Amino acid sequence: MNVYFGENALTQLSALTYNYDKFFLLTDENIFKIYSSMIASMIPEKEVNKIILPAGEQSKSLDNVVLIWNKLLEAKAGRDSLLINLGGGTISDIGGFAASCFKRGIDFINVPTTLLAMIDASIGGKNGINFNNYKNQIGLFSEPKSIIINPYFLKTLNERDILSGLAEMMKYAFIADVAFLDIDGDNYLDFIEKAATTKDEIVGLDMKESGLRKILNFGHTIGHALESYYIDKDNYLTHGEAVALGMYSSLLLSKKYCGLDEKWLFFYEMWFKANLNLLNLTDFDVDSIFDFIAHDKKNKAGKPKFVLISAPEKPQIDVEVNESDIIESISVLKEKFSA
Amino acid sequence: MNVYFGENALTQLSALTYNYDKFFLLTDENIFKIYSSMIASMIPEKEVNKIILPAGEQSKSLDNVVLIWNKLLEAKAGRDSLLINLGGGTISDIGGFAASCFKRGIDFINVPTTLLAMIDASIGGKNGINFNNYKNQIGLFSEPKSIIINPYFLKTLNERDILSGLAEMMKYAFIADVAFLDIDGDNYLDFIEKAATTKDEIVGLDMKESGLRKILNFGHTIGHALESYYIDKDNYLTHGEAVALGMYSSLLLSKKYCGLDEKWLFFYEMWFKANLNLLNLTDFDVDSIFDFIAHDKKNKAGKPKFVLISAPEKPQIDVEVNESDIIESISVLKEKFSA
């Protein structure tokens, strides 16, 4: 797998697509509206079959996988076909899954358009869909042939989605590299390539998440539960916002279980309130959030295990946490961050 | 992956399941009826969640994959769970696919109960389901942790299903080892282990079917088309019967394209009529069969390519065949073998 980065990264497309006969472009309505003419010029002189989904996490459904499979089948897609996933994490997640299961796998490449996808979701080969309201229950490990990270797309990204990406970048400070502690809404462009490389290096050491890769789940256990809880509600949370909240809970638990210095809680609360100021967390039911955690795929035999840290850059995986402490950490979130 | 063979192979189960916390047994109604008490004793002192599908190829549907995923989700299956696929190729195909996509993959083992599954379908990591009437359009390469081949199950297999397995064993004579030329309805038990080993060796050299493994598709291009054509008809064909017919067409094409000696056509026609005497091929439409081939996943960019042989043990992959010759070879099938 190759990662291409920079303002000219998109020019790689014509070389990367040279060996294929049929092209399928998966994207969402919003992206297609903004970039349709640019998309047409991306692979000149080649016909591109377009598959356009509604925007948003709700599109990561089995129904839409079936829609993609039908489009591939109608156009007689085969081993010489390439799927180009142009969009945020929703698009690369569902597209990677659909491609990997079609005729035992056709090639796909990811062209992330959101900050979150550029520094996290499009890298690492995890793909999947939501099922019965649970996040990513159905999916695979399957790497794209290439990833093209072109910051050009961020110019049209709305501010809430930019800010959502910041939390996942701050995550790298806690689990891997304190350089990311300096990130804010003004300087984040300078950190994109470093963040993508950090993710790629961690994944490269443990593709199937048998150990080390789990550190990437810092903040994600409670984050996923929050995201699942709000998925069918009007006031949804973005993935980045949910993880930003989950990280606060994880820092709280890190203090109790791993002796994390309390100053990091103050630092992160201040950073959160300064940067994720578009987050509007409506009231929620703590027990319902906890119920989602019982289904979280990172639990073994039903016992909740967390990634925690004893200090920035010092992650610990598989820390067993008492149910009462989890519930308390969710209650604190509610006090501190809900409207 | 380990293959256990013999009349006592099932005793391996208790050791193989030792490291798991939750067990799921996927099987079909017929097998469950016959072996329910034996199944209960297979993993003593452990609770086994049973998932029982209707018997037959029609069960290899996305609806049944969803049913399996729901059962796994309800019982909170996770990384410490094991799915045991007890049945023919239908069960290992759908079970392997469902397990491999659930939470990015839980472990599974195959316990084949049919001759065809013992010597072919359960080995090699190909899994999948039918989609829009096309065979195996959706699926993956994903190997079971173990395969347990216990000929005990063949005692209750009906004769038509035994005879169906013979054709896939004869296939090994054409592509890999002339020792299989001696196979018949009386001596096939002596060849099971050798057939399973032959398949496992070929797969081991080329898991993802980029070259050599394609030889296993001898007879399968037209075979799959016939199987797809009859899938929703009263007078269905078994997979083995369809492949048996497809192999005759492939031998015809081998004579034309690879100089195969005509004596092998006579030999195979005689062997076929002596051994597959329960096959009842109703009249079919040659053009409809050909339409299915255009969708066959082994074609690149729509040009039909076949595995042919210049002699037994001398396979050739990726032989491009003219449409008119394919259609003629299907027409000959109709003359020679249909009622």
XYZ file of C-alpha atoms in Angstrom:
678
model
C 0.000 0.000 0.000
C 1.219 3.519 -0.839
C 0.267 6.840 0.737
C 0.551 9.928 -1.489
C 0.416 13.294 0.268
C 0.303 16.915 -0.835
C -1.432 19.587 -2.885
C -0.586 17.663 -6.067
C -1.292 14.166 -4.771
C -4.389 13.823 -6.966
C -2.215 13.854 -10.073
C -1.163 10.321 -9.065
C -4.597 9.066 -10.055
C -3.924 8.605 -13.740
C -0.839 6.462 -13.061
C -2.589 4.467 -10.323
C -5.566 3.653 -12.517
C -3.558 2.712 -15.595
C -3.839 -1.060 -15.164
C -7.581 -1.242 -14.719
C -10.346 -1.517 -17.309
C -13.399 -0.426 -15.362
C -13.758 2.362 -12.826
C -16.317 2.926 -10.129
C -16.420 6.110 -8.112
C -18.155 5.908 -4.745
C -18.956 9.237 -3.147
C -21.739 11.111 -1.377
C -24.214 13.684 -2.665
C -22.496 16.652 -1.046
C -19.067 15.848 -2.400
C -20.466 15.063 -5.820
C -22.271 18.419 -5.924
C -19.114 20.381 -5.139
C -16.555 18.371 -7.086
C -18.458 16.832 -10.007
C -16.492 18.649 -12.740
C -13.182 18.014 -11.021
C -14.114 14.356 -10.633
C -14.834 14.108 -14.352
C -11.312 15.340 -15.107
C -9.605 13.066 -12.574
C -9.351 10.085 -14.907
C -9.487 11.612 -18.371
C -10.548 9.499 -21.343
C -12.003 6.812 -19.138
C -15.606 6.095 -18.358
C -16.341 6.197 -14.658
C -19.417 4.512 -13.175
C -20.665 6.742 -10.383
C -22.259 5.409 -7.207
C -23.618 8.228 -5.083
C -24.891 7.728 -1.531
C -26.672 10.179 0.752
C -24.194 12.031 2.980
C -23.790 10.960 6.602
C -23.013 8.023 8.855
C -26.523 6.592 8.285
C -25.362 5.598 4.805
C -23.049 2.961 6.300
C -25.810 0.358 6.040
C -26.167 -3.119 4.603
C -28.816 -1.726 2.228
C -26.215 0.559 0.687
C -23.694 -2.279 0.437
C -26.330 -4.163 -1.565
C -26.806 -1.066 -3.731
C -23.048 -0.945 -4.447
C -22.918 -4.688 -5.217
C -25.824 -4.305 -7.634
C -24.093 -1.424 -9.442
C -20.890 -3.476 -9.725
C -22.829 -6.491 -10.978
C -24.820 -4.478 -13.539
C -21.605 -3.079 -15.013
C -20.018 -6.556 -14.974
C -17.246 -5.504 -12.623
C -14.503 -8.078 -12.175
C -10.888 -8.441 -11.221
C -9.858 -5.654 -13.607
C -12.152 -3.153 -11.921
C -11.167 -0.475 -9.429
C -13.368 1.243 -6.853
C -12.335 4.778 -5.900
C -13.672 5.824 -2.500
C -13.910 9.633 -2.550
C -15.200 10.989 0.733
C -14.970 10.826 4.485
C -14.701 7.771 6.698
C -18.247 6.707 5.883
C -17.353 6.325 2.211
C -14.035 4.508 2.725
C -15.577 2.243 5.378
C -18.513 1.084 3.282
C -16.602 1.161 -0.010
C -13.688 -0.865 1.341
C -16.090 -3.442 2.740
C -18.202 -3.699 -0.424
C -15.109 -4.002 -2.668
C -13.429 -6.588 -0.429
C -16.483 -8.883 -0.465
C -17.315 -8.508 -4.164
C -16.157 -11.612 -6.042
C -13.733 -12.274 -3.166
C -12.220 -8.831 -3.451
C -11.659 -6.202 -6.106
C -9.067 -3.430 -5.707
C -9.955 -0.075 -4.185
C -8.185 3.177 -3.370
C -9.131 5.825 -0.825
C -9.234 9.546 -1.562
C -10.210 11.068 1.801
C -11.962 14.443 1.737
C -12.341 15.114 5.461
C -9.687 15.822 8.038
C -10.756 12.808 10.064
C -10.491 10.496 7.076
C -7.105 11.910 6.042
C -5.483 11.296 9.405
C -7.352 8.196 10.545
C -10.298 6.485 8.853
C -8.835 6.029 5.362
C -5.620 4.459 6.720
C -5.157 1.015 8.199
C -7.498 -1.305 6.343
C -10.353 -1.376 8.824
C -13.661 -1.154 7.035
C -17.246 -1.964 7.793
C -20.832 -0.951 8.261
C -23.236 -0.388 11.103
C -25.702 -3.145 11.889
C -28.753 -3.022 14.138
C -27.674 0.415 15.401
C -24.285 -0.870 16.494
C -21.223 0.743 14.970
C -18.948 -1.247 12.647
C -20.263 -4.634 13.777
C -19.847 -6.019 10.276
C -16.540 -5.511 8.503
C -13.055 -6.688 7.661
C -9.378 -5.886 7.664
C -8.550 -5.152 4.032
C -6.087 -2.525 2.849
C -6.630 -0.151 -0.060
C -4.086 -0.329 -2.894
C -3.279 3.365 -2.343
C -4.342 6.386 -0.325
C -4.253 9.855 -1.843
C -4.257 12.628 0.765
C -4.839 15.989 -0.887
C -5.556 18.838 1.595
C -7.287 20.693 -1.272
C -10.568 19.055 -0.237
C -10.470 20.658 3.227
C -11.217 24.096 1.742
C -14.880 23.195 1.399
C -15.177 21.220 4.626
C -17.437 22.823 7.207
C -15.919 24.034 10.446
C -17.626 21.466 12.646
C -16.045 18.655 10.634
C -12.611 20.277 10.800
C -12.858 20.622 14.557
C -14.035 17.018 14.806
C -10.771 15.923 13.236
C -8.700 17.755 15.826
C -9.607 15.333 18.611
C -8.230 12.328 16.734
C -5.020 14.300 16.141
C -4.778 15.133 19.850
C -5.214 11.397 20.484
C -1.812 10.818 18.872
C -0.295 13.089 21.545
C -1.649 10.863 24.303
C -0.723 7.512 22.746
C 2.338 8.169 20.562
C 3.936 11.610 20.220
C 3.677 14.698 22.441
C 4.367 16.932 19.425
C 0.626 16.765 18.770
C -0.126 18.562 22.072
C 0.355 21.870 20.186
C -2.466 21.264 17.733
C -5.262 23.784 17.372
C -7.782 25.046 14.845
C -5.213 27.300 13.166
C -2.178 25.064 12.705
C -3.703 21.638 12.018
C -2.708 21.613 8.317
C 0.922 21.330 9.371
C 0.191 18.113 11.250
C -1.784 16.110 8.669
C 1.080 14.223 7.050
C 2.674 13.473 10.429
C -0.662 12.198 11.765
C -1.236 9.961 8.731
C 2.302 8.577 9.055
C 1.846 7.955 12.790
C -1.296 5.939 12.135
C 0.295 4.020 9.275
C 3.327 3.099 11.418
C 1.222 1.818 14.306
C -0.969 -0.222 11.958
C 2.062 -1.612 10.139
C 3.283 -3.163 13.389
C 0.010 -4.938 14.136
C -2.431 -5.048 11.233
C -4.945 -7.425 12.819
C -5.058 -5.613 16.152
C -3.788 -8.447 18.293
C -1.889 -6.052 20.561
C -0.193 -2.711 19.915
C -2.754 -1.421 17.405
C -5.314 -1.319 20.198
C -3.737 1.932 21.429
C -5.544 3.636 18.530
C -8.794 2.867 20.352
C -7.965 5.359 23.116
C -11.220 7.203 23.822
C -13.168 4.981 21.448
C -15.010 2.621 23.796
C -17.180 5.335 25.353
C -16.881 7.386 22.141
C -18.485 4.639 20.054
C -21.217 4.180 22.633
C -22.073 7.892 22.488
C -21.976 7.866 18.703
C -24.294 4.820 18.583
C -26.684 6.409 21.079
C -27.078 9.558 18.981
C -27.002 7.895 15.563
C -30.769 8.002 15.003
C -31.370 11.231 16.911
C -31.726 14.729 15.447
C -28.794 16.082 17.384
C -26.179 13.568 16.243
C -22.499 13.579 17.208
C -19.727 13.362 14.642
C -17.257 10.519 15.158
C -14.566 13.009 16.144
C -16.810 14.706 18.679
C -17.809 11.369 20.205
C -14.144 10.350 20.479
C -13.258 13.771 21.947
C -15.782 13.096 24.701
C -14.670 9.486 25.112
C -11.083 10.658 25.583
C -12.102 12.773 28.548
C -13.637 9.706 30.193
C -10.500 7.718 29.365
C -8.308 10.360 30.994
C -10.500 10.226 34.101
C -10.135 6.432 34.218
C -6.393 6.766 33.492
C -6.014 8.890 36.618
C -7.738 6.239 38.723
C -6.217 3.097 37.162
C -2.812 4.213 35.834
C -1.835 7.150 38.011
C -2.117 9.750 35.261
C -1.265 13.214 36.609
C -4.448 15.261 37.097
C -2.940 18.190 35.192
C -3.684 16.347 31.924
C -7.375 16.381 32.758
C -7.271 20.167 33.213
C -5.192 20.580 30.051
C -7.569 18.490 27.965
C -10.742 20.084 29.336
C -9.360 23.532 28.450
C -8.172 22.379 25.024
C -11.560 20.740 24.381
C -13.568 23.840 25.317
C -11.286 26.106 23.294
C -11.334 23.968 20.150
C -14.486 21.854 19.975
C -16.752 24.844 20.584
C -19.351 23.801 17.996
C -20.212 20.629 19.889
C -23.769 20.680 21.186
C -24.218 17.727 23.506
C -27.870 17.245 24.395
C -28.891 15.430 27.556
C -28.452 11.649 27.536
C -29.245 8.598 29.613
C -26.075 7.238 31.260
C -27.364 3.648 31.516
C -28.230 3.546 27.811
C -24.688 4.582 26.935
C -23.349 1.842 29.176
C -25.552 -0.774 27.473
C -23.838 -0.008 24.178
C -20.458 -0.692 25.756
C -21.460 -4.266 26.600
C -21.670 -4.837 22.841
C -18.426 -3.112 21.980
C -16.299 -5.419 19.863
C -13.154 -4.652 21.835
C -14.486 -6.415 24.918
C -13.471 -9.991 25.532
C -16.169 -12.209 26.990
C -18.190 -9.233 28.108
C -15.625 -7.674 30.492
C -14.989 -4.051 29.493
C -11.318 -3.420 28.744
C -9.926 0.022 28.039
C -6.883 1.638 26.540
C -5.619 4.045 29.202
C -2.420 6.055 29.650
C -0.083 6.560 32.581
C 1.274 9.691 30.825
C 1.239 11.092 27.275
C 3.091 8.604 24.967
C 2.618 5.868 27.604
C -0.477 3.874 26.627
C -1.614 0.671 28.341
C -3.919 -1.770 26.567
C -6.475 -4.217 27.943
C -6.969 -2.499 31.306
C -9.996 -4.070 32.973
C -12.287 -1.405 34.363
C -15.106 -1.820 36.884
C -18.582 -1.138 35.611
C -19.218 1.422 38.346
C -16.150 3.442 37.319
C -17.244 3.422 33.671
C -20.682 4.656 34.638
C -19.174 7.367 36.827
C -16.886 8.552 34.028
C -19.906 8.853 31.723
C -21.802 10.803 34.380
C -18.925 13.290 34.668
C -19.064 13.844 30.884
C -22.709 14.703 31.217
C -22.019 17.260 33.942
C -19.072 18.894 32.210
C -20.064 18.899 28.565
C -23.822 18.518 28.044
C -26.025 21.534 27.432
C -4.674 -24.253 9.514
C -4.795 -27.953 10.399
C -6.638 -30.789 8.673
C -7.629 -33.747 10.852
C -8.679 -36.901 9.025
C -10.110 -40.258 10.020
C -12.824 -42.178 11.833
C -11.727 -40.590 15.120
C -11.094 -37.069 13.824
C -14.109 -35.686 15.691
C -12.403 -36.394 19.003
C -10.128 -33.433 18.192
C -13.037 -31.071 18.847
C -12.649 -30.817 22.594
C -8.976 -29.842 22.270
C -9.660 -27.414 19.418
C -12.399 -25.604 21.302
C -10.520 -25.355 24.595
C -9.478 -21.708 24.213
C -12.886 -20.286 23.383
C -15.630 -19.046 25.673
C -18.666 -19.104 23.400
C -19.668 -21.641 20.791
C -21.975 -21.368 17.843
C -22.929 -24.368 15.751
C -24.149 -23.651 12.243
C -25.838 -26.551 10.517
C -28.886 -27.423 8.426
C -32.191 -29.003 9.407
C -31.399 -32.405 7.911
C -28.052 -32.768 9.623
C -29.463 -31.518 12.887
C -32.290 -34.074 12.753
C -29.889 -36.986 12.235
C -27.030 -35.931 14.480
C -28.598 -33.803 17.217
C -27.663 -36.119 20.083
C -24.159 -36.652 18.726
C -23.770 -32.895 18.333
C -24.766 -32.356 21.957
C -21.960 -34.683 23.055
C -19.329 -33.141 20.748
C -18.358 -30.383 23.161
C -19.364 -31.740 26.554
C -19.926 -29.336 29.454
C -20.167 -26.335 27.177
C -23.234 -24.477 26.034
C -23.558 -24.366 22.276
C -25.736 -21.776 20.524
C -27.362 -23.506 17.575
C -28.084 -21.770 14.269
C -30.072 -24.016 11.973
C -30.734 -23.184 8.322
C -32.987 -24.933 5.819
C -31.050 -27.541 3.812
C -29.930 -26.735 0.282
C -27.989 -24.258 -1.826
C -30.865 -21.727 -1.586
C -29.815 -21.121 2.009
C -26.611 -19.415 0.826
C -28.346 -16.045 0.847
C -27.677 -12.623 2.299
C -30.864 -13.008 4.376
C -29.348 -16.008 6.120
C -26.068 -14.165 6.678
C -28.115 -11.476 8.429
C -29.817 -14.200 10.481
C -26.409 -15.557 11.573
C -25.116 -12.061 12.423
C -28.212 -11.404 14.529
C -27.743 -14.671 16.446
C -24.087 -13.794 17.095
C -25.027 -10.292 18.188
C -27.826 -11.476 20.503
C -25.434 -13.853 22.266
C -22.787 -11.095 22.444
C -20.286 -13.062 20.391
C -16.816 -11.555 20.250
C -13.215 -12.439 19.702
C -13.419 -15.372 22.123
C -16.229 -16.992 20.160
C -15.954 -19.891 17.727
C -18.333 -20.818 14.917
C -18.427 -24.507 14.005
C -19.691 -25.108 10.461
C -21.177 -28.619 10.408
C -22.504 -29.533 6.987
C -21.831 -29.510 3.291
C -20.343 -26.746 1.169
C -23.404 -24.554 1.647
C -22.812 -24.426 5.400
C -19.039 -23.837 5.256
C -19.471 -21.221 2.503
C -22.051 -19.110 4.326
C -20.620 -19.777 7.782
C -17.072 -18.857 6.767
C -18.322 -15.648 5.189
C -20.542 -14.653 8.123
C -17.784 -15.354 10.667
C -15.113 -13.517 8.660
C -17.214 -10.333 8.431
C -18.496 -10.343 12.007
C -16.578 -7.765 14.051
C -13.790 -8.000 11.464
C -13.540 -11.745 11.850
C -14.163 -14.383 14.492
C -12.623 -17.866 14.307
C -14.405 -20.758 12.644
C -13.757 -24.426 11.952
C -15.258 -26.649 9.268
C -16.665 -30.107 9.907
C -17.739 -31.279 6.434
C -20.506 -33.885 6.252
C -20.710 -34.454 2.494
C -18.184 -36.052 0.187
C -17.974 -32.859 -1.877
C -17.263 -30.726 1.171
C -14.670 -33.192 2.509
C -12.588 -33.203 -0.659
C -13.196 -29.667 -1.911
C -15.573 -27.050 -0.493
C -14.401 -27.060 3.133
C -10.724 -26.670 2.142
C -8.986 -23.594 0.792
C -10.602 -20.602 2.440
C -13.008 -19.610 -0.319
C -16.360 -18.696 1.122
C -19.369 -16.735 0.027
C -23.021 -16.518 -0.836
C -25.173 -16.296 -3.916
C -26.490 -12.877 -4.900
C -29.151 -12.023 -7.457
C -29.162 -15.634 -8.662
C -25.431 -15.576 -9.392
C -23.254 -18.098 -7.578
C -20.710 -16.940 -5.006
C -20.690 -13.324 -6.202
C -20.210 -12.101 -2.656
C -17.458 -13.653 -0.564
C -13.885 -13.694 0.658
C -10.717 -15.682 1.019
C -10.561 -16.580 4.700
C -9.241 -19.858 6.086
C -10.838 -21.862 8.890
C -8.691 -22.498 11.956
C -9.115 -26.253 11.417
C -10.921 -28.777 9.257
C -12.140 -32.064 10.694
C -12.796 -34.719 8.048
C -14.622 -37.673 9.544
C -15.978 -40.147 6.956
C -18.519 -41.290 9.587
C -20.949 -38.668 8.267
C -21.039 -40.265 4.803
C -23.027 -43.234 6.140
C -26.203 -41.165 6.114
C -25.492 -39.240 2.900
C -27.875 -40.051 0.073
C -26.515 -41.749 -3.020
C -27.042 -38.776 -5.333
C -24.831 -36.620 -3.104
C -22.132 -39.308 -2.952
C -22.088 -39.605 -6.725
C -21.965 -35.817 -7.016
C -18.711 -35.824 -5.103
C -17.111 -38.297 -7.504
C -16.862 -35.753 -10.323
C -14.763 -33.350 -8.248
C -12.478 -36.270 -7.372
C -12.153 -37.202 -11.055
C -11.255 -33.534 -11.656
C -8.033 -34.109 -9.688
C -7.091 -36.794 -12.247
C -7.328 -34.284 -15.080
C -5.505 -31.408 -13.358
C -3.097 -33.019 -10.897
C -2.772 -36.793 -10.464
C -3.816 -39.653 -12.757
C -4.211 -41.936 -9.737
C -7.738 -40.514 -9.457
C -8.707 -42.020 -12.859
C -9.541 -45.255 -11.009
C -12.230 -43.714 -8.840
C -15.736 -45.157 -8.801
C -18.778 -45.476 -6.572
C -17.276 -48.436 -4.690
C -13.743 -47.328 -3.889
C -14.097 -43.577 -3.290
C -13.548 -43.818 0.493
C -9.936 -44.803 -0.175
C -9.356 -41.542 -2.050
C -10.814 -38.957 0.349
C -7.676 -38.135 2.305
C -5.579 -38.009 -0.888
C -8.142 -35.692 -2.527
C -8.242 -33.350 0.475
C -4.436 -33.240 0.543
C -4.264 -32.555 -3.207
C -6.614 -29.594 -2.846
C -4.763 -28.276 0.213
C -1.408 -28.442 -1.593
C -2.649 -26.566 -4.663
C -4.262 -23.880 -2.504
C -1.149 -23.570 -0.366
C 0.853 -22.559 -3.443
C -1.554 -19.802 -4.482
C -4.088 -18.838 -1.831
C -5.505 -15.795 -3.619
C -5.868 -17.516 -6.991
C -3.512 -15.298 -8.927
C -2.287 -18.212 -11.044
C -1.888 -21.920 -10.299
C -4.976 -22.234 -8.100
C -7.136 -21.519 -11.121
C -6.620 -25.129 -12.256
C -9.157 -26.089 -9.595
C -11.767 -24.313 -11.707
C -11.542 -26.968 -14.422
C -15.133 -27.622 -15.504
C -16.457 -24.853 -13.292
C -17.170 -22.045 -15.765
C -19.940 -23.897 -17.575
C -20.668 -25.884 -14.407
C -21.472 -22.733 -12.418
C -23.617 -21.430 -15.263
C -25.676 -24.634 -15.288
C -25.950 -24.586 -11.500
C -27.122 -20.937 -11.562
C -29.643 -21.681 -14.314
C -31.273 -24.490 -12.335
C -30.991 -22.889 -8.889
C -34.623 -21.735 -8.716
C -36.075 -24.616 -10.734
C -37.712 -27.765 -9.378
C -35.228 -30.039 -11.050
C -32.037 -28.529 -9.603
C -28.516 -29.788 -10.187
C -26.104 -30.465 -7.361
C -22.783 -28.612 -7.555
C -20.985 -31.880 -8.329
C -23.413 -32.765 -11.116
C -23.066 -29.320 -12.655
C -19.269 -29.584 -12.532
C -19.427 -33.111 -13.976
C -21.292 -31.682 -16.966
C -19.002 -28.653 -17.189
C -15.980 -30.943 -17.303
C -17.328 -32.663 -20.389
C -17.587 -29.286 -22.138
C -14.071 -28.433 -20.960
C -12.730 -31.685 -22.385
C -14.416 -30.870 -25.704
C -12.789 -27.432 -25.718
C -9.483 -28.979 -24.619
C -9.524 -31.155 -27.726
C -10.040 -28.113 -29.940
C -7.733 -25.640 -28.163
C -5.043 -27.800 -26.542
C -4.879 -30.926 -28.661
C -6.295 -33.254 -25.995
C -6.508 -36.821 -27.316
C -10.121 -37.704 -28.169
C -9.863 -40.940 -26.175
C -10.270 -38.896 -22.969
C -13.672 -37.707 -24.187
C -14.778 -41.310 -24.690
C -13.281 -42.350 -21.356
C -15.049 -39.542 -19.482
C -18.405 -40.021 -21.191
C -18.355 -43.701 -20.258
C -17.211 -42.956 -16.691
C -19.904 -40.285 -16.367
C -22.726 -42.542 -17.565
C -21.549 -45.426 -15.370
C -21.207 -43.346 -12.198
C -23.478 -40.292 -12.317
C -26.531 -42.368 -13.192
C -28.884 -40.480 -10.862
C -28.437 -37.213 -12.777
C -31.670 -36.117 -14.420
C -30.858 -33.207 -16.715
C -34.036 -31.534 -17.954
C -34.056 -29.544 -21.178
C -32.384 -26.132 -21.016
C -31.905 -23.018 -23.111
C -28.315 -22.827 -24.398
C -28.292 -19.012 -24.709
C -29.447 -18.564 -21.116
C -26.571 -20.718 -19.904
C -24.172 -18.606 -21.948
C -25.541 -15.379 -20.420
C -24.539 -16.617 -16.984
C -20.968 -17.135 -18.193
C -20.630 -13.430 -19.083
C -21.043 -12.762 -15.360
C -18.665 -15.462 -14.215
C -16.102 -13.951 -11.884
C -13.219 -15.773 -13.521
C -13.543 -13.723 -16.715
C -11.359 -10.688 -17.148
C -13.017 -7.719 -18.847
C -15.757 -9.886 -20.268
C -13.584 -12.255 -22.359
C -14.316 -15.857 -21.324
C -11.173 -17.658 -20.209
C -11.095 -21.361 -19.426
C -8.936 -23.880 -17.654
C -8.281 -26.604 -20.228
C -5.905 -29.584 -20.379
C -3.579 -30.889 -23.057
C -3.541 -34.257 -21.255
C -4.385 -35.502 -17.746
C -2.060 -33.754 -15.222
C -1.321 -31.043 -17.841
C -3.662 -28.115 -17.128
C -3.486 -24.745 -18.889
C -5.013 -21.656 -17.308
C -6.450 -18.519 -18.897
C -7.149 -20.028 -22.321
C -9.294 -17.557 -24.264
C -12.183 -19.327 -25.916
C -14.439 -18.036 -28.716
C -18.049 -17.510 -27.808
C -19.232 -19.748 -30.644
C -17.129 -22.652 -29.330
C -18.513 -22.212 -25.828
C -22.052 -22.243 -27.169
C -21.315 -25.342 -29.234
C -19.849 -27.163 -26.246
C -23.017 -26.409 -24.275
C -25.169 -27.660 -27.143
C -23.272 -30.962 -27.176
C -23.983 -31.362 -23.455
C -27.658 -30.975 -24.166
C -27.564 -33.660 -26.869
C -25.527 -36.155 -24.859
C -26.832 -35.763 -21.347
C -30.277 -34.150 -21.207
C -33.393 -36.254 -20.865
